[in-house]
């Protein structure tokens, strides 16, 4: 009887939530569209994409400072390797921002190709992270229920990065497409980090199983980044050929 009453009370409490969330969202959107920045951010997909590059770059550099501090404090090669990885990721985003300010068709394609080549460079610290993860059994650890929140956030970032890859590719801006490719790569690394945390917390298979799974998933992520870079190089060549043909058609 107590469980039935609890379920009934929970249902009554949950039922108004969808309407409340819709009303809250409508109020927030109304207030945002009333400002110059908010209206442009909501209504202009290209502006929203450029703002997200700034956001990602600042988060990257703050995370680098944090990991370097932790690496020096605990004399951890693992933390220093993570810092190098995110430092390169932040530099790549900074390069996209500088190219986006004085953009043209040629400069955007050049920046898109440069990002593809830099992904190969990014794979060096990424490979170091994966190797350390496998050989020294390094990884992430989330206390208590934080691991469930991390899993939800990682799943969200993976889905969002894939959706944005398609959405911003249709927009036709190589720089914004390159930025979303970087988000996809970062989401893959988050997925790998989540796996190490979940295996450490829930697996009872032992050290060999943990190393095998980290090696398989790490190798998959490493090759996925290479495939992404190769695709970007091929796609940039195709876009360059299209752009060179268009004036002839006119």
Short mmCIF file of C-alpha atoms in Angstrom, two decimals, residues 9-249:
data_model
loop_
_atom_site.label_atom_id
_atom_site.label_comp_id
_atom_site.label_asym_id
_atom_site.label_seq_id
_atom_site.Cartn_x
_atom_site.Cartn_y
_atom_site.Cartn_z
CA UNK A 9 2.27 10.78 -5.41
CA UNK A 10 5.28 10.60 -7.74
CA UNK A 11 3.00 10.44 -10.79
CA UNK A 12 0.97 13.43 -9.61
CA UNK A 13 4.18 15.35 -9.03
CA UNK A 14 5.62 14.49 -12.47
CA UNK A 15 2.50 15.18 -14.58
CA UNK A 16 2.77 19.00 -14.48
CA UNK A 17 6.49 18.95 -15.31
CA UNK A 18 6.21 18.88 -19.16
CA UNK A 19 3.93 21.92 -19.17
CA UNK A 20 6.16 23.69 -16.64
CA UNK A 21 9.27 22.96 -18.72
CA UNK A 22 7.59 24.22 -21.91
CA UNK A 23 6.49 27.40 -20.15
CA UNK A 24 9.95 27.96 -18.67
CA UNK A 25 11.60 27.38 -22.05
CA UNK A 26 9.22 29.80 -23.74
CA UNK A 27 9.96 32.49 -21.13
CA UNK A 28 13.72 32.01 -21.48
CA UNK A 29 13.55 32.10 -25.28
CA UNK A 30 11.40 35.24 -25.16
CA UNK A 31 13.89 37.03 -22.91
CA UNK A 32 16.87 35.89 -24.99
CA UNK A 33 15.36 37.01 -28.29
CA UNK A 34 14.75 40.41 -26.70
CA UNK A 35 18.53 41.01 -26.54
CA UNK A 36 20.82 41.61 -29.49
CA UNK A 37 23.20 38.75 -28.68
CA UNK A 38 20.43 36.32 -27.71
CA UNK A 39 18.37 36.99 -30.81
CA UNK A 40 21.37 36.52 -33.07
CA UNK A 41 22.49 33.39 -31.17
CA UNK A 42 19.08 31.74 -31.51
CA UNK A 43 18.23 32.85 -35.03
CA UNK A 44 21.62 32.66 -36.75
CA UNK A 45 23.09 29.16 -37.02
CA UNK A 46 26.43 30.42 -38.31
CA UNK A 47 26.79 32.87 -35.41
CA UNK A 48 25.91 30.11 -32.95
CA UNK A 49 28.57 27.90 -34.49
CA UNK A 50 31.26 30.59 -34.23
CA UNK A 51 30.30 31.29 -30.60
CA UNK A 52 30.62 27.59 -29.79
CA UNK A 53 34.23 27.63 -31.09
CA UNK A 54 35.08 30.39 -28.60
CA UNK A 55 33.37 28.49 -25.81
CA UNK A 56 35.17 25.25 -26.62
CA UNK A 57 38.56 26.99 -26.82
CA UNK A 58 38.19 28.68 -23.42
CA UNK A 59 37.08 25.44 -21.77
CA UNK A 60 40.04 23.64 -23.37
CA UNK A 61 42.63 26.09 -22.04
CA UNK A 62 41.13 26.15 -18.54
CA UNK A 63 41.19 22.36 -18.50
CA UNK A 64 44.84 22.40 -19.65
CA UNK A 65 45.83 24.65 -16.73
CA UNK A 66 43.97 22.39 -14.29
CA UNK A 67 45.57 19.18 -15.63
CA UNK A 68 49.08 20.66 -15.68
CA UNK A 69 48.66 21.76 -12.07
CA UNK A 70 47.42 18.29 -11.08
CA UNK A 71 50.19 16.61 -13.07
CA UNK A 72 52.91 18.64 -11.35
CA UNK A 73 51.34 18.23 -7.93
CA UNK A 74 51.02 14.45 -8.17
CA UNK A 75 53.96 13.86 -10.57
CA UNK A 76 51.56 12.17 -12.98
CA UNK A 77 52.58 11.53 -16.59
CA UNK A 78 48.96 10.62 -17.27
CA UNK A 79 47.69 14.11 -16.30
CA UNK A 80 50.45 15.82 -18.29
CA UNK A 81 49.58 13.76 -21.37
CA UNK A 82 45.92 14.73 -21.04
CA UNK A 83 46.98 18.39 -20.74
CA UNK A 84 49.04 18.16 -23.96
CA UNK A 85 46.08 16.60 -25.79
CA UNK A 86 43.67 19.35 -24.74
CA UNK A 87 46.30 22.02 -25.38
CA UNK A 88 46.57 20.91 -29.01
CA UNK A 89 42.78 20.79 -29.24
CA UNK A 90 42.56 24.36 -27.92
CA UNK A 91 45.24 25.58 -30.33
CA UNK A 92 43.34 24.03 -33.24
CA UNK A 93 40.18 25.84 -32.15
CA UNK A 94 42.11 29.10 -31.79
CA UNK A 95 43.41 28.65 -35.34
CA UNK A 96 39.83 28.23 -36.59
CA UNK A 97 38.76 31.41 -34.77
CA UNK A 98 41.57 33.45 -36.33
CA UNK A 99 40.71 32.09 -39.79
CA UNK A 100 37.00 32.76 -39.30
CA UNK A 101 37.55 36.47 -38.59
CA UNK A 102 39.06 37.17 -42.04
CA UNK A 103 37.38 34.45 -43.96
CA UNK A 104 37.06 33.84 -47.68
CA UNK A 105 36.36 30.71 -49.67
CA UNK A 106 40.05 29.94 -50.16
CA UNK A 107 41.03 30.70 -46.56
CA UNK A 108 38.19 28.56 -45.21
CA UNK A 109 39.22 25.60 -47.36
CA UNK A 110 42.86 26.11 -46.37
CA UNK A 111 41.88 26.19 -42.68
CA UNK A 112 39.71 23.09 -43.15
CA UNK A 113 42.64 21.17 -44.68
CA UNK A 114 45.02 22.43 -41.99
CA UNK A 115 42.66 21.14 -39.31
CA UNK A 116 42.64 17.75 -41.00
CA UNK A 117 46.45 17.60 -40.97
CA UNK A 118 46.53 18.75 -37.35
CA UNK A 119 44.25 15.86 -36.43
CA UNK A 120 47.10 13.55 -37.39
CA UNK A 121 49.31 15.55 -35.00
CA UNK A 122 46.62 15.33 -32.32
CA UNK A 123 46.74 11.56 -32.63
CA UNK A 124 50.27 11.56 -31.15
CA UNK A 125 49.26 12.61 -27.60
CA UNK A 126 46.04 10.67 -28.05
CA UNK A 127 48.04 7.55 -28.79
CA UNK A 128 50.20 8.28 -25.75
CA UNK A 129 47.10 8.57 -23.56
CA UNK A 130 45.72 5.28 -24.86
CA UNK A 131 49.07 3.52 -24.41
CA UNK A 132 49.40 4.77 -20.83
CA UNK A 133 45.81 3.79 -20.18
CA UNK A 134 46.49 0.22 -21.27
CA UNK A 135 49.99 -0.31 -19.85
CA UNK A 136 49.66 1.49 -16.51
CA UNK A 137 45.93 0.88 -16.00
CA UNK A 138 45.31 4.63 -15.86
CA UNK A 139 41.89 6.14 -16.34
CA UNK A 140 39.16 8.29 -14.91
CA UNK A 141 37.34 7.80 -11.63
CA UNK A 142 33.97 9.33 -10.73
CA UNK A 143 32.81 9.09 -7.12
CA UNK A 144 29.30 7.93 -6.23
CA UNK A 145 26.49 8.76 -8.61
CA UNK A 146 28.63 11.20 -10.61
CA UNK A 147 29.44 8.37 -13.01
CA UNK A 148 25.78 8.15 -14.06
CA UNK A 149 25.64 11.89 -14.73
CA UNK A 150 28.89 11.59 -16.68
CA UNK A 151 27.44 8.74 -18.73
CA UNK A 152 24.35 10.82 -19.58
CA UNK A 153 26.48 13.82 -20.51
CA UNK A 154 28.84 11.73 -22.66
CA UNK A 155 25.92 10.17 -24.52
CA UNK A 156 24.47 13.65 -25.04
CA UNK A 157 27.75 15.02 -26.42
CA UNK A 158 28.17 12.07 -28.78
CA UNK A 159 24.66 12.47 -30.22
CA UNK A 160 24.97 16.27 -30.39
CA UNK A 161 28.36 16.13 -32.13
CA UNK A 162 27.02 13.76 -34.80
CA UNK A 163 23.90 15.92 -35.35
CA UNK A 164 26.03 19.06 -35.62
CA UNK A 165 28.38 17.40 -38.10
CA UNK A 166 25.43 16.93 -40.46
CA UNK A 167 23.76 20.27 -39.67
CA UNK A 168 26.82 22.48 -40.14
CA UNK A 169 27.97 20.55 -43.20
CA UNK A 170 24.74 21.65 -44.90
CA UNK A 171 25.52 25.24 -43.93
CA UNK A 172 28.47 25.19 -46.33
CA UNK A 173 31.13 26.73 -44.06
CA UNK A 174 34.32 24.60 -43.99
CA UNK A 175 35.54 26.29 -40.78
CA UNK A 176 32.34 25.56 -38.86
CA UNK A 177 32.41 21.99 -40.20
CA UNK A 178 36.01 21.63 -38.98
CA UNK A 179 34.99 22.92 -35.53
CA UNK A 180 32.23 20.32 -35.30
CA UNK A 181 34.70 17.62 -36.37
CA UNK A 182 36.88 18.64 -33.40
CA UNK A 183 33.84 18.36 -31.13
CA UNK A 184 33.25 14.86 -32.49
CA UNK A 185 36.86 13.87 -31.76
CA UNK A 186 36.62 15.27 -28.21
CA UNK A 187 33.35 13.36 -27.69
CA UNK A 188 35.07 10.12 -28.73
CA UNK A 189 37.78 10.69 -26.14
CA UNK A 190 35.11 11.39 -23.51
CA UNK A 191 33.52 8.07 -24.43
CA UNK A 192 36.85 6.30 -23.93
CA UNK A 193 37.35 8.01 -20.58
CA UNK A 194 33.86 7.01 -19.48
CA UNK A 195 34.58 3.39 -20.36
CA UNK A 196 37.67 3.34 -18.13
CA UNK A 197 35.64 4.76 -15.25
CA UNK A 198 32.75 2.32 -15.70
CA UNK A 199 35.05 -0.70 -15.94
CA UNK A 200 36.93 0.39 -12.83
CA UNK A 201 33.71 0.83 -10.87
CA UNK A 202 31.51 -2.01 -12.09
CA UNK A 203 33.67 -4.71 -13.70
CA UNK A 204 34.63 -7.83 -11.78
CA UNK A 205 36.52 -9.43 -14.68
CA UNK A 206 39.99 -8.46 -13.53
CA UNK A 207 42.93 -6.49 -14.90
CA UNK A 208 43.33 -8.42 -18.17
CA UNK A 209 39.73 -7.72 -19.20
CA UNK A 210 40.14 -4.03 -18.37
CA UNK A 211 43.30 -3.74 -20.45
CA UNK A 212 41.76 -5.63 -23.37
CA UNK A 213 38.65 -3.42 -23.46
CA UNK A 214 40.69 -0.22 -23.14
CA UNK A 215 42.98 -1.39 -25.96
CA UNK A 216 40.05 -2.26 -28.25
CA UNK A 217 38.08 0.93 -27.63
CA UNK A 218 41.23 3.08 -27.59
CA UNK A 219 42.37 1.62 -30.90
CA UNK A 220 38.90 2.21 -32.34
CA UNK A 221 38.93 5.86 -31.27
CA UNK A 222 42.46 6.32 -32.61
CA UNK A 223 41.54 4.94 -36.04
CA UNK A 224 38.27 6.89 -36.05
CA UNK A 225 40.24 10.13 -35.74
CA UNK A 226 42.48 9.08 -38.63
CA UNK A 227 39.43 8.27 -40.77
CA UNK A 228 37.92 11.65 -39.87
CA UNK A 229 41.09 13.44 -40.96
CA UNK A 230 41.29 11.46 -44.21
CA UNK A 231 37.64 12.22 -44.97
CA UNK A 232 38.22 15.93 -44.35
CA UNK A 233 41.18 15.96 -46.75
CA UNK A 234 39.18 14.19 -49.47
CA UNK A 235 36.14 16.38 -48.88
CA UNK A 236 38.25 19.56 -49.04
CA UNK A 237 39.61 18.45 -52.42
CA UNK A 238 36.06 17.88 -53.64
CA UNK A 239 34.93 21.30 -52.38
CA UNK A 240 37.93 22.93 -54.05
CA UNK A 241 37.03 21.33 -57.37
CA UNK A 242 33.42 22.49 -57.03
CA UNK A 243 34.48 26.04 -56.27
CA UNK A 244 36.86 26.10 -59.21
CA UNK A 245 34.11 24.90 -61.59
CA UNK A 246 31.42 27.33 -60.44
CA UNK A 247 32.87 30.48 -62.10
CA UNK A 248 33.17 28.60 -65.41
CA UNK A 249 29.49 27.76 -65.25
#
